GROMACS .gro file of C-alpha atoms in nm:
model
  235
    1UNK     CA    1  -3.050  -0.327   6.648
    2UNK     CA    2  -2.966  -0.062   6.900
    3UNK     CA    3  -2.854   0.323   6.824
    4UNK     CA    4  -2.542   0.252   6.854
    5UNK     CA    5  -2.489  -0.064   6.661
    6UNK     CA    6  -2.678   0.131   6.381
    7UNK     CA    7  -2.407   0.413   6.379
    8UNK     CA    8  -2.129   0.171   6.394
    9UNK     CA    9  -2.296   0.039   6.093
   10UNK     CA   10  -2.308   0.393   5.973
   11UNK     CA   11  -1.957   0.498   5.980
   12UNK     CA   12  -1.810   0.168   5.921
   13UNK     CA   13  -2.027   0.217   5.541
   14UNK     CA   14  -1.877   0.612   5.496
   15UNK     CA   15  -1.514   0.511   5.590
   16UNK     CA   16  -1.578   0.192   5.314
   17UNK     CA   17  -1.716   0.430   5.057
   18UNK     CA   18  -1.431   0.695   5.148
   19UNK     CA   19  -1.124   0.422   5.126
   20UNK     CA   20  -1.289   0.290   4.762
   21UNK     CA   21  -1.356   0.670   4.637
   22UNK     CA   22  -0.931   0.795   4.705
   23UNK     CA   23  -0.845   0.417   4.575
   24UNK     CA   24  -1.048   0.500   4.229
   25UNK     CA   25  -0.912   0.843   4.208
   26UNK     CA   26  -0.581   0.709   4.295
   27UNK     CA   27  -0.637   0.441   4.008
   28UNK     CA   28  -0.758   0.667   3.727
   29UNK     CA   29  -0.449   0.911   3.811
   30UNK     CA   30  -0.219   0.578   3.764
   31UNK     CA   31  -0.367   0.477   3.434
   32UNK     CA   32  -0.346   0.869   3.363
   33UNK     CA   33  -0.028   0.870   3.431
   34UNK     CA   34   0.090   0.534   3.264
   35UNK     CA   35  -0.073   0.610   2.922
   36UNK     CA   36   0.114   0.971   2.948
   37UNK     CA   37   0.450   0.765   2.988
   38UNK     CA   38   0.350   0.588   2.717
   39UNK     CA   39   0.279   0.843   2.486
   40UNK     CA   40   0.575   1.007   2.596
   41UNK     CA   41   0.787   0.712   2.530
   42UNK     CA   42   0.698   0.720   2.124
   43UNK     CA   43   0.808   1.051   2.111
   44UNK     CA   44   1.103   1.086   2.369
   45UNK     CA   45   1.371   0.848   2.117
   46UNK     CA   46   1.463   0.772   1.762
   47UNK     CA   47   1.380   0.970   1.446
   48UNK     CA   48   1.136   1.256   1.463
   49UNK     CA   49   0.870   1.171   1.177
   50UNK     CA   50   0.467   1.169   1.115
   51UNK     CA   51   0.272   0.928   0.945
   52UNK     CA   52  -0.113   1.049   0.829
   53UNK     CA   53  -0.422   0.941   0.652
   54UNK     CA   54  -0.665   1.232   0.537
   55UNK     CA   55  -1.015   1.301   0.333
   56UNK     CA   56  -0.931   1.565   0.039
   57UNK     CA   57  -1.234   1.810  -0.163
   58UNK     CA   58  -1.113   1.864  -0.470
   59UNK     CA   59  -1.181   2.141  -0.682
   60UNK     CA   60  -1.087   2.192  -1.034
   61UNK     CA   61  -0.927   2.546  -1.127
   62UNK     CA   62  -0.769   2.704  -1.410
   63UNK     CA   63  -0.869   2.729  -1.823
   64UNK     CA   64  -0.767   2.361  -1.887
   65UNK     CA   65  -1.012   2.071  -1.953
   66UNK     CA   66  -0.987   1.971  -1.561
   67UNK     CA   67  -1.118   2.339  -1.462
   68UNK     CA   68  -1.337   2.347  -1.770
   69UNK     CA   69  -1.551   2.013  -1.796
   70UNK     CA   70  -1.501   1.823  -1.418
   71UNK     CA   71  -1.617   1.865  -1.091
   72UNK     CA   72  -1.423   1.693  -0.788
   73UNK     CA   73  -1.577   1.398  -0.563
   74UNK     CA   74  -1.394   1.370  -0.323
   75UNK     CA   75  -1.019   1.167  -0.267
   76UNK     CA   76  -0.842   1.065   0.032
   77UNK     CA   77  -0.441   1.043   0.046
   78UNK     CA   78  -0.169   0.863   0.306
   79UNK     CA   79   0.165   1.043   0.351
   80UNK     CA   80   0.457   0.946   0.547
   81UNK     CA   81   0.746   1.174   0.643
   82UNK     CA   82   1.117   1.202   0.793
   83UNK     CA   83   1.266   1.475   0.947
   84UNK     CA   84   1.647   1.501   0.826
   85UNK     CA   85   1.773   1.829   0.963
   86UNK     CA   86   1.575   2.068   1.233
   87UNK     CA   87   1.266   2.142   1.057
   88UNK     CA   88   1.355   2.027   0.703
   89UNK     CA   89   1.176   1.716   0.606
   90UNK     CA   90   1.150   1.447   0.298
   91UNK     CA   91   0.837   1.190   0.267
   92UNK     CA   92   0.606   1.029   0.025
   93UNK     CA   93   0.224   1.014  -0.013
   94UNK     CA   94   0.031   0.816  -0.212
   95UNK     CA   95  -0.363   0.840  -0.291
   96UNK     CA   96  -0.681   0.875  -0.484
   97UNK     CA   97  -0.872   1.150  -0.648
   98UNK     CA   98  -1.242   1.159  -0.812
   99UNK     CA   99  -1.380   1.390  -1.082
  100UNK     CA  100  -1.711   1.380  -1.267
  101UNK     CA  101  -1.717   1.530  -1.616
  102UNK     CA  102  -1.990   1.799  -1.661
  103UNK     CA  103  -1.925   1.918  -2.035
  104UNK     CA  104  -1.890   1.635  -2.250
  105UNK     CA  105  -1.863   1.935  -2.485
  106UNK     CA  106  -1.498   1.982  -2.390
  107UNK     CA  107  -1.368   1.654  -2.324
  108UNK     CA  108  -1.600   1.405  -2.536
  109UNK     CA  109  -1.762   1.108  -2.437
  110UNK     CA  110  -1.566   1.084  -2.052
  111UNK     CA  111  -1.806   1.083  -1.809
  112UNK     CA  112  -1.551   1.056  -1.460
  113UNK     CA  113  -1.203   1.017  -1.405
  114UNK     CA  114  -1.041   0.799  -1.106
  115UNK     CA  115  -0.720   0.951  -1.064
  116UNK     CA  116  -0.404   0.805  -0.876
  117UNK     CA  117  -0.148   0.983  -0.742
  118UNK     CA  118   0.186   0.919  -0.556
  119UNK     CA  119   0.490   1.093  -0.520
  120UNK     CA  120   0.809   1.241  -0.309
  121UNK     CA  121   0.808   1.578  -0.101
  122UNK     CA  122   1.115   1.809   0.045
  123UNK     CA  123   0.929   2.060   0.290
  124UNK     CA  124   1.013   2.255   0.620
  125UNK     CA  125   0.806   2.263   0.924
  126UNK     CA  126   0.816   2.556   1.184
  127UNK     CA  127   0.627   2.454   1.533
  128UNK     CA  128   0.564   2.858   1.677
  129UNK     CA  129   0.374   2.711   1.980
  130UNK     CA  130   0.366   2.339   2.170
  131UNK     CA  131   0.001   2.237   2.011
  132UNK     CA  132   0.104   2.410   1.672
  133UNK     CA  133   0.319   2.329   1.343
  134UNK     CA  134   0.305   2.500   1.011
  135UNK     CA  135   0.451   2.390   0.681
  136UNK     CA  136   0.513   2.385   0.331
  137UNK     CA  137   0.611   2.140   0.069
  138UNK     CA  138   0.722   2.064  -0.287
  139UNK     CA  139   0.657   1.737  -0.479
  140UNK     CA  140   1.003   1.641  -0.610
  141UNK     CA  141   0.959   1.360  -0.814
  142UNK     CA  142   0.655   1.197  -0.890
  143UNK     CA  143   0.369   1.050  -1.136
  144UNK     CA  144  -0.023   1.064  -1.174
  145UNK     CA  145  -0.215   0.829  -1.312
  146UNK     CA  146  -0.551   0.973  -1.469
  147UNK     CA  147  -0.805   0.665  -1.539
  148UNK     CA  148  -1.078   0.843  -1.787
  149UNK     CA  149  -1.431   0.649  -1.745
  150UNK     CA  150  -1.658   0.648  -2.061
  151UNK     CA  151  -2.015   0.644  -2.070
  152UNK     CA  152  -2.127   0.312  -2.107
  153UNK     CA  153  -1.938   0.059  -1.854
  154UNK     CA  154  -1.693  -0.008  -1.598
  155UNK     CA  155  -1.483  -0.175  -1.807
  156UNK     CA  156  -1.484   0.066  -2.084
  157UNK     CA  157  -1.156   0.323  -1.987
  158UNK     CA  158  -0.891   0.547  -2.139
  159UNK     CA  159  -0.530   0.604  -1.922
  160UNK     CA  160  -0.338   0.894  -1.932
  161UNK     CA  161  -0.007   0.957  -1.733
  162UNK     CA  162   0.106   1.297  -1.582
  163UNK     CA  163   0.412   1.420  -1.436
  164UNK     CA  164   0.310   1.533  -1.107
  165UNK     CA  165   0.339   1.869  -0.951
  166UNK     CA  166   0.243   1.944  -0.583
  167UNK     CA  167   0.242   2.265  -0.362
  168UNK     CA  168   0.127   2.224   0.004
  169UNK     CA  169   0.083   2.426   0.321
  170UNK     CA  170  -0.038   2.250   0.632
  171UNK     CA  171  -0.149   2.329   0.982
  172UNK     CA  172  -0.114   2.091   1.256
  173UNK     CA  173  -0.267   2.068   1.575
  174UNK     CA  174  -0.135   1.827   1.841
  175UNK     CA  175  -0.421   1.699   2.090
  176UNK     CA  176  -0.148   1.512   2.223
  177UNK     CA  177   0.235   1.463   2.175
  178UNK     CA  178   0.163   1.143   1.929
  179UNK     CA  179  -0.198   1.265   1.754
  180UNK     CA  180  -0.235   1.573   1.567
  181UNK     CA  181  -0.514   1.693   1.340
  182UNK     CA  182  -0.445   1.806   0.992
  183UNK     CA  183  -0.571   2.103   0.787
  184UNK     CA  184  -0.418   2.134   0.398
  185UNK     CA  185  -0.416   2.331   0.089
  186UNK     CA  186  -0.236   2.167  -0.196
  187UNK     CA  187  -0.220   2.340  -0.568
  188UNK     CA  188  -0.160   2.035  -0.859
  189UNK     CA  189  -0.040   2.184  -1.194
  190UNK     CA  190   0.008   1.824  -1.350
  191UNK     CA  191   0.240   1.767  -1.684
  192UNK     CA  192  -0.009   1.547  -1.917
  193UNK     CA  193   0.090   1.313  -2.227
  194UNK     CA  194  -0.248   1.401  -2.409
  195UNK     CA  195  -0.182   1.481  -2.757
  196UNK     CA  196  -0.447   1.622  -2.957
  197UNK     CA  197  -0.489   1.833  -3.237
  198UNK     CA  198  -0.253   2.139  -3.243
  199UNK     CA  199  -0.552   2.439  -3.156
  200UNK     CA  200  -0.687   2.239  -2.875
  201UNK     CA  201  -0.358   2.113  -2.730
  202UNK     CA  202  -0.292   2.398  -2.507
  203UNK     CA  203  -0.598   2.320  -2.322
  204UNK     CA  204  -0.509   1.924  -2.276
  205UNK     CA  205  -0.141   1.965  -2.148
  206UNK     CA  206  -0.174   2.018  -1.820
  207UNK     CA  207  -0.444   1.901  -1.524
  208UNK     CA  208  -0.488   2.189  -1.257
  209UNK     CA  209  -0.726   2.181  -0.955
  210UNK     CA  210  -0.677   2.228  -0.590
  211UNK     CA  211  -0.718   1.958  -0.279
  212UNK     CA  212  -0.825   2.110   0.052
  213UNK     CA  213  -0.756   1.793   0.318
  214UNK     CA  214  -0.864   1.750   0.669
  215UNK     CA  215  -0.637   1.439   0.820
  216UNK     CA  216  -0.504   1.327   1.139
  217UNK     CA  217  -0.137   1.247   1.189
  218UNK     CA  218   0.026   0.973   1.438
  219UNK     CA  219   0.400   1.141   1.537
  220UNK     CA  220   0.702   0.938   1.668
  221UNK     CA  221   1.056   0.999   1.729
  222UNK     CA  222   1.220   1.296   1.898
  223UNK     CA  223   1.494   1.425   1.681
  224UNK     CA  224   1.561   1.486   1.335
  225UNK     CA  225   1.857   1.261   1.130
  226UNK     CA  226   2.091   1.552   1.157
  227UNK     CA  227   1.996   1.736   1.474
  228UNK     CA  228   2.148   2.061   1.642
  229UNK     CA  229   2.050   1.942   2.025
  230UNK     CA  230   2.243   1.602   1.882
  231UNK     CA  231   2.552   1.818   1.789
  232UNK     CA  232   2.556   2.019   2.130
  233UNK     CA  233   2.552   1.699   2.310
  234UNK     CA  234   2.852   1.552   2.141
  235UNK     CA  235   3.008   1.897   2.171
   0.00000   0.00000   0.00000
């Protein structure tokens, strides 16, 4: 092979290696792009709204039996929400809760309690920045479950219902215009059926303990059922 042949050879292998390096750059900024327009696409139309899953720590509080005798393990919670005027927002969430008794003293012969949870929430939302919402929320209507395990067996259990009370706050973070990570403090003050005798019952009628929850939330939609932007476009 001559010189020359050899540095044809030679350029003919950096032009090929040029033309396939701007095609693959030219490629990723396409698929860039199309999964942008995609994600932009859930979030340009329809109702504005969130739907999330999270892992919860619970932890017991207050001078009834829950703060007195249990420790949490742990709980994990789905919510779902729909914004019906700018910022103001109603949803559900349904989920699961896990205690472990540590003073049989207090309660009796309970050694854990499963606890079930679901319910309906009226909150606002404030977004200060792009990558940044903050809100609060009240429970307004909904009922607890409390599934008291004895020592002894699975199958051996005591039910108690609850009218549910829930107070959040939240922090989101958007990583993107449809994915958002969750940070939450929720306070449960929980209305109890127990009846029991008449110097102890004070300490039985309510369940209070705290849930600290770290989620992620899929958004969709763009504006809320009754919308200002959608008023100044009729207008």
């Amino acid at each position: 092979m001559t010189s020359t042949s050899a540095i044809k050879n030679l350029f003919t292998l950096i032009f090929t290696l040029f033309i396939c390096s701007v095609w693959s750059q030219s490629e990723d900024r396409r698929l860039e792009q199309e999964a942008e327009n995609q994600s932009n696409s859930i979030v340009s139309s329809g109702v504005k709204g969130s739907f999330g899953v999270a892992y919860n720590f619970i932890i017991p509080t207050g001078d009834k039996y829950i703060g007195l005798a249990y420790e949490g393990k742990g709980g994990y919670n789905l919510k779902f929400k729909l914004f019906v005027f700018d910022g103001i927002f109603l949803g559900g969430s349904t989920g699961s809760s896990y205690f472990e008794n540590i003073d049989t003293s207090i309660t009796g012969n309970y050694n854990k309690i499963r606890l079930g949870s679901h319910y309906f929430f009226l909150g606002y939302e404030y977004q200060p920045i792009k990558k940044l919402a903050i809100g609060i929320s009240t429970s307004v209507f909904g009922e607890a479950r409390y599934k008291n395990g004895y020592k002894g067996g699975e199958d051996a259990f005591q039910i108690d219902k609850a009218k549910l009370r829930a107070f959040e706050a939240y922090l989101d973070y958007f990583i993107s215009p449809v994915f958002s990570i969750n940070l939450s403090y929720t306070y449960r003050n929980d209305k109890t059926n127990i009846r029991t005798s008449s110097n102890l019952q004070s300490r039985f009628d309510r369940a209070q303990f705290s849930i600290v929850g770290l989620g992620i939330n899929f958004q969709f939609g763009k504006d809320a059922i009754i919308s200002r932007s959608k008023k100044s476009n009729v207008k």
